[in-house]
Short mmCIF file of C-alpha atoms in Angstrom, two decimals:
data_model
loop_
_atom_site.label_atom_id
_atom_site.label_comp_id
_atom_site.label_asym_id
_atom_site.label_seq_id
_atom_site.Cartn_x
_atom_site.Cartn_y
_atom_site.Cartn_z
CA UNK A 1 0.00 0.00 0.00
CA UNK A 2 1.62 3.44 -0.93
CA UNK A 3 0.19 6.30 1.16
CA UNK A 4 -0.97 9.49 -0.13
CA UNK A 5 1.48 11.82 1.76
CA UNK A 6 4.10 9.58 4.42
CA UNK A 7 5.16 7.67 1.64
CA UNK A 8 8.74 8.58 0.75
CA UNK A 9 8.05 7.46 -3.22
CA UNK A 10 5.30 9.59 -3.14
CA UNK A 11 6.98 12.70 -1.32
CA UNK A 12 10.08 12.67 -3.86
CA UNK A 13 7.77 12.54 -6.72
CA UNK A 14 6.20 15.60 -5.78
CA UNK A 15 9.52 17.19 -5.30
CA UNK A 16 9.60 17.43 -9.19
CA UNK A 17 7.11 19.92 -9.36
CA UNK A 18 9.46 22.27 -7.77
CA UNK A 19 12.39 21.24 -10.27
CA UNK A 20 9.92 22.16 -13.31
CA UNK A 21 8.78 25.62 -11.58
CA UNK A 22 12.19 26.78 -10.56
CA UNK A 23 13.31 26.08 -14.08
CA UNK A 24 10.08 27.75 -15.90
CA UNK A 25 10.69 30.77 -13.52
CA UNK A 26 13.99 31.29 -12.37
CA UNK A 27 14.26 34.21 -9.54
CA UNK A 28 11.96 33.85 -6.98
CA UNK A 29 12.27 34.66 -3.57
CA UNK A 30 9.50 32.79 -2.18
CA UNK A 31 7.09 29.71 -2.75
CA UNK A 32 3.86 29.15 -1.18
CA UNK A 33 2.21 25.56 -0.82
CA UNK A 34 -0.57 24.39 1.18
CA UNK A 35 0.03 21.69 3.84
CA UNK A 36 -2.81 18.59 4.70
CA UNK A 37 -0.23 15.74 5.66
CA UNK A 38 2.37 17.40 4.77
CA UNK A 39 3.62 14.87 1.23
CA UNK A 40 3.60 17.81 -1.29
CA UNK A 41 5.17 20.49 0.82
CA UNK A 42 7.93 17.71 1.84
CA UNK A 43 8.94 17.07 -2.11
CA UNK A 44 8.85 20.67 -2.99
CA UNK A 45 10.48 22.27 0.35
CA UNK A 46 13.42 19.05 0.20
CA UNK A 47 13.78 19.75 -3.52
CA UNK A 48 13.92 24.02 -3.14
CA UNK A 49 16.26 24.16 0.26
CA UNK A 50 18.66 21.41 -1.43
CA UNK A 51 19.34 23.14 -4.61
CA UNK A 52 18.60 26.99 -3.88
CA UNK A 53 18.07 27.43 -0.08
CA UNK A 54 17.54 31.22 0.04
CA UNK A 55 14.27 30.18 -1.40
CA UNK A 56 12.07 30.81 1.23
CA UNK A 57 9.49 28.14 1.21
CA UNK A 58 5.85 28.78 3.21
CA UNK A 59 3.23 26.71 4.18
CA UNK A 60 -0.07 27.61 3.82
CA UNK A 61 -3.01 25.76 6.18
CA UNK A 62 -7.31 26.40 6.88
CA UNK A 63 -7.22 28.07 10.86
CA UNK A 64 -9.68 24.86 11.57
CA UNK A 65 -6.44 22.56 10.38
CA UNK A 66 -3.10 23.69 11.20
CA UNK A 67 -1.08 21.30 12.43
CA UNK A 68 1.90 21.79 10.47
CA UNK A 69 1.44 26.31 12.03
CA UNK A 70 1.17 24.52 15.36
CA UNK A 71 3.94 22.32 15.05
CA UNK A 72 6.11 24.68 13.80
CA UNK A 73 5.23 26.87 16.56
CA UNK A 74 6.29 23.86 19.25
CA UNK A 75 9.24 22.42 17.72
CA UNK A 76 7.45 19.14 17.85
CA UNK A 77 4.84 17.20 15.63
CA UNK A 78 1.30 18.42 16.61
CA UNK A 79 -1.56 17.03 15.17
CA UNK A 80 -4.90 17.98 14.82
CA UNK A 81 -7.16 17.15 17.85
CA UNK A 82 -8.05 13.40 17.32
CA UNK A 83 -11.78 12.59 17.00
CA UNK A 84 -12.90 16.17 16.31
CA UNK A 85 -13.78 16.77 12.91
CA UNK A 86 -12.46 19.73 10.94
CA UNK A 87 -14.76 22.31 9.40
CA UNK A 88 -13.02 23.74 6.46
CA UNK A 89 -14.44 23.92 2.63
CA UNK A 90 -10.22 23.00 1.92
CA UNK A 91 -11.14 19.41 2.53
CA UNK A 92 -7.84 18.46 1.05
CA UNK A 93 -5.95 19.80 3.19
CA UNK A 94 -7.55 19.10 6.50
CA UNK A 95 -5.24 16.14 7.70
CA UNK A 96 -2.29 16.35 9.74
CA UNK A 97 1.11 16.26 9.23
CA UNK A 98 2.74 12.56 9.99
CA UNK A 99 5.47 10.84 11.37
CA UNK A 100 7.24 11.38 7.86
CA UNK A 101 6.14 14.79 6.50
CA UNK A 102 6.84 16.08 10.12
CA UNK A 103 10.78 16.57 10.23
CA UNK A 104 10.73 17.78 6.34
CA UNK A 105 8.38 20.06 7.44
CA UNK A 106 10.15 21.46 10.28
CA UNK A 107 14.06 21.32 8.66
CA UNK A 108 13.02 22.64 5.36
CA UNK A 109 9.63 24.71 5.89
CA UNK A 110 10.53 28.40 7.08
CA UNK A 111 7.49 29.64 7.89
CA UNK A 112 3.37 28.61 8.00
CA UNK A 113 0.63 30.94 8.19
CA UNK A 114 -3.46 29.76 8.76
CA UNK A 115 -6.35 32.13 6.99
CA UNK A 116 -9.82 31.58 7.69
CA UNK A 117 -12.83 30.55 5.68
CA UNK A 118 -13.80 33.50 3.90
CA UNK A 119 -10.60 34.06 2.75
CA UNK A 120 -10.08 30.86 1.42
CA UNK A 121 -13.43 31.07 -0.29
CA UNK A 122 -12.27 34.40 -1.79
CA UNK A 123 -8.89 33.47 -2.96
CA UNK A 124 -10.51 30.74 -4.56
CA UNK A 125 -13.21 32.09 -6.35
CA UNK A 126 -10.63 35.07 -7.57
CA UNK A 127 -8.77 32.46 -9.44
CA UNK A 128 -11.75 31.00 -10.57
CA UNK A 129 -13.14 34.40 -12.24
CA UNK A 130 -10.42 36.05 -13.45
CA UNK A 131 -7.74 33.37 -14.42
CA UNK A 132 -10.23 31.08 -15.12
CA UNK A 133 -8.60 28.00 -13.97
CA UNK A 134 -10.81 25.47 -12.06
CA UNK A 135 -9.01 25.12 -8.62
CA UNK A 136 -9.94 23.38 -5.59
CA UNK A 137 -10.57 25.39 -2.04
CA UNK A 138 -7.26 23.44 -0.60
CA UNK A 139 -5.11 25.12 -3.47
CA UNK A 140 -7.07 28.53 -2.56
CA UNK A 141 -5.42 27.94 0.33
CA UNK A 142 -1.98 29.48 -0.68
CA UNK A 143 -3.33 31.64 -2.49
CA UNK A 144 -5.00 33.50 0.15
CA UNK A 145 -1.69 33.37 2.04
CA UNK A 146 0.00 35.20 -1.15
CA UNK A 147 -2.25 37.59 -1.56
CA UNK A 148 -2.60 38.43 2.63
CA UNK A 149 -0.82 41.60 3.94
CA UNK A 150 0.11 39.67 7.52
CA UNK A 151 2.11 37.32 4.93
CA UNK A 152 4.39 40.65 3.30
CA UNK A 153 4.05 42.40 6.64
CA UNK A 154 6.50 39.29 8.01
CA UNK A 155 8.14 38.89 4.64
CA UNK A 156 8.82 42.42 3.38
CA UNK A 157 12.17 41.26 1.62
CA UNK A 158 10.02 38.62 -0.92
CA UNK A 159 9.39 40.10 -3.75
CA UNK A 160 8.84 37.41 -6.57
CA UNK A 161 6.73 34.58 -5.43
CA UNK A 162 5.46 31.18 -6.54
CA UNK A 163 2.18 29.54 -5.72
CA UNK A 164 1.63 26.03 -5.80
CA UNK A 165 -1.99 25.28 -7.53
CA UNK A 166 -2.52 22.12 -7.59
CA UNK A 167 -5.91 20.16 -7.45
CA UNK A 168 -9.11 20.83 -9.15
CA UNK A 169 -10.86 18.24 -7.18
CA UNK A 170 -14.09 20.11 -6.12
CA UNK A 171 -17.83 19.44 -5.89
CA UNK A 172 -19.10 22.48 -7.33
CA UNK A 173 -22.40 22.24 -5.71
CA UNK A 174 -20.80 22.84 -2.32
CA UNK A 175 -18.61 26.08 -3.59
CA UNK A 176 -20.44 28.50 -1.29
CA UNK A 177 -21.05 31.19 -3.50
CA UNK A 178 -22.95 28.88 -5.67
CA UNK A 179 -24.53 26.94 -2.92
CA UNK A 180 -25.90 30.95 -1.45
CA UNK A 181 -27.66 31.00 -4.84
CA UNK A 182 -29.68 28.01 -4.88
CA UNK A 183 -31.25 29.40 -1.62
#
């Protein structure tokens, strides 16, 4: 059985999508990915930190999932309280980091910040309208944390920045701006 995001295989291969973006766009200063267990962050933070490390790489969780902000914040792997469920419309990302993902995470990972609901629906739905690409509420994720002030308020320095936007995995009749509607 290979596992979604603790499996090593898994973890490298998404490493490659930091290869191909770092050669299509040479000069950043920052990239921004969104954490659930923690598998695609680990590829693309090893991958960036190994080959350019003044690459600042930045996780990006939902507040009502942030185990990868918390654990950062402890020095130790914290995971989301067990038995609770998490109330986030980034369903893909509501897991926690893992045994695995953890220490990438914390060697590699410079800095995670949380945004709440509507901003994930917002960042979303931007992307949606005016670049018209069909993304999922867990990629909306970093984008909300690229387009916050808290995040260039901490980062003033970044200047050229890379999102990670990947998944397109959503059920459109529970986007909320189209599920308002049908009321």
């Amino acid at each position: 059985e290979i596992h979604p995001n603790q499996d090593p295989r898994v973890i490298n291969g998404q490493g490659t999508i930091a290869l191909e973006l770092l050669e299509q766009q040479p000069g950043l200063d920052a990239v921004i990915c969104s954490i659930g267990g923690g598998g695609l962050i680990g590829g693309i933070a090893t991958y960036i930190k190994e080959t350019d490390p003044k690459i600042k790489v930045i996780g990006a969780e939902p507040e009502a999932a942030r185990s990868a902000y918390l654990s950062k914040k402890a020095g130790e792997l914290v995971k989301n309280p067990p038995n609770t469920p998490v109330h986030t419309i980034a369903d893909s990302v509501k897991s926690s980091l893992g045994a695995t993902t953890y220490p990438i995470v914390h060697k590699y990972v410079d800095d995670c910040f949380t945004v709440n609901e509507d901003e994930i629906e917002q960042a979303t739905r931007f992307v949606m309208e005016r670049s018209k690409q069909v993304i999922e509420p867990g990629c909306g994720v970093a984008v909300a944390v690229a387009t916050s002030k808290a995040f260039y308020d901490k980062h003033p320095d970044v200047k050229n920045v890379g999102v990670i936007m990947c998944g397109g995995n959503l059920d459109l009749d529970n986007l909320p701006w189209l599920r308002a509607k049908k009321r």
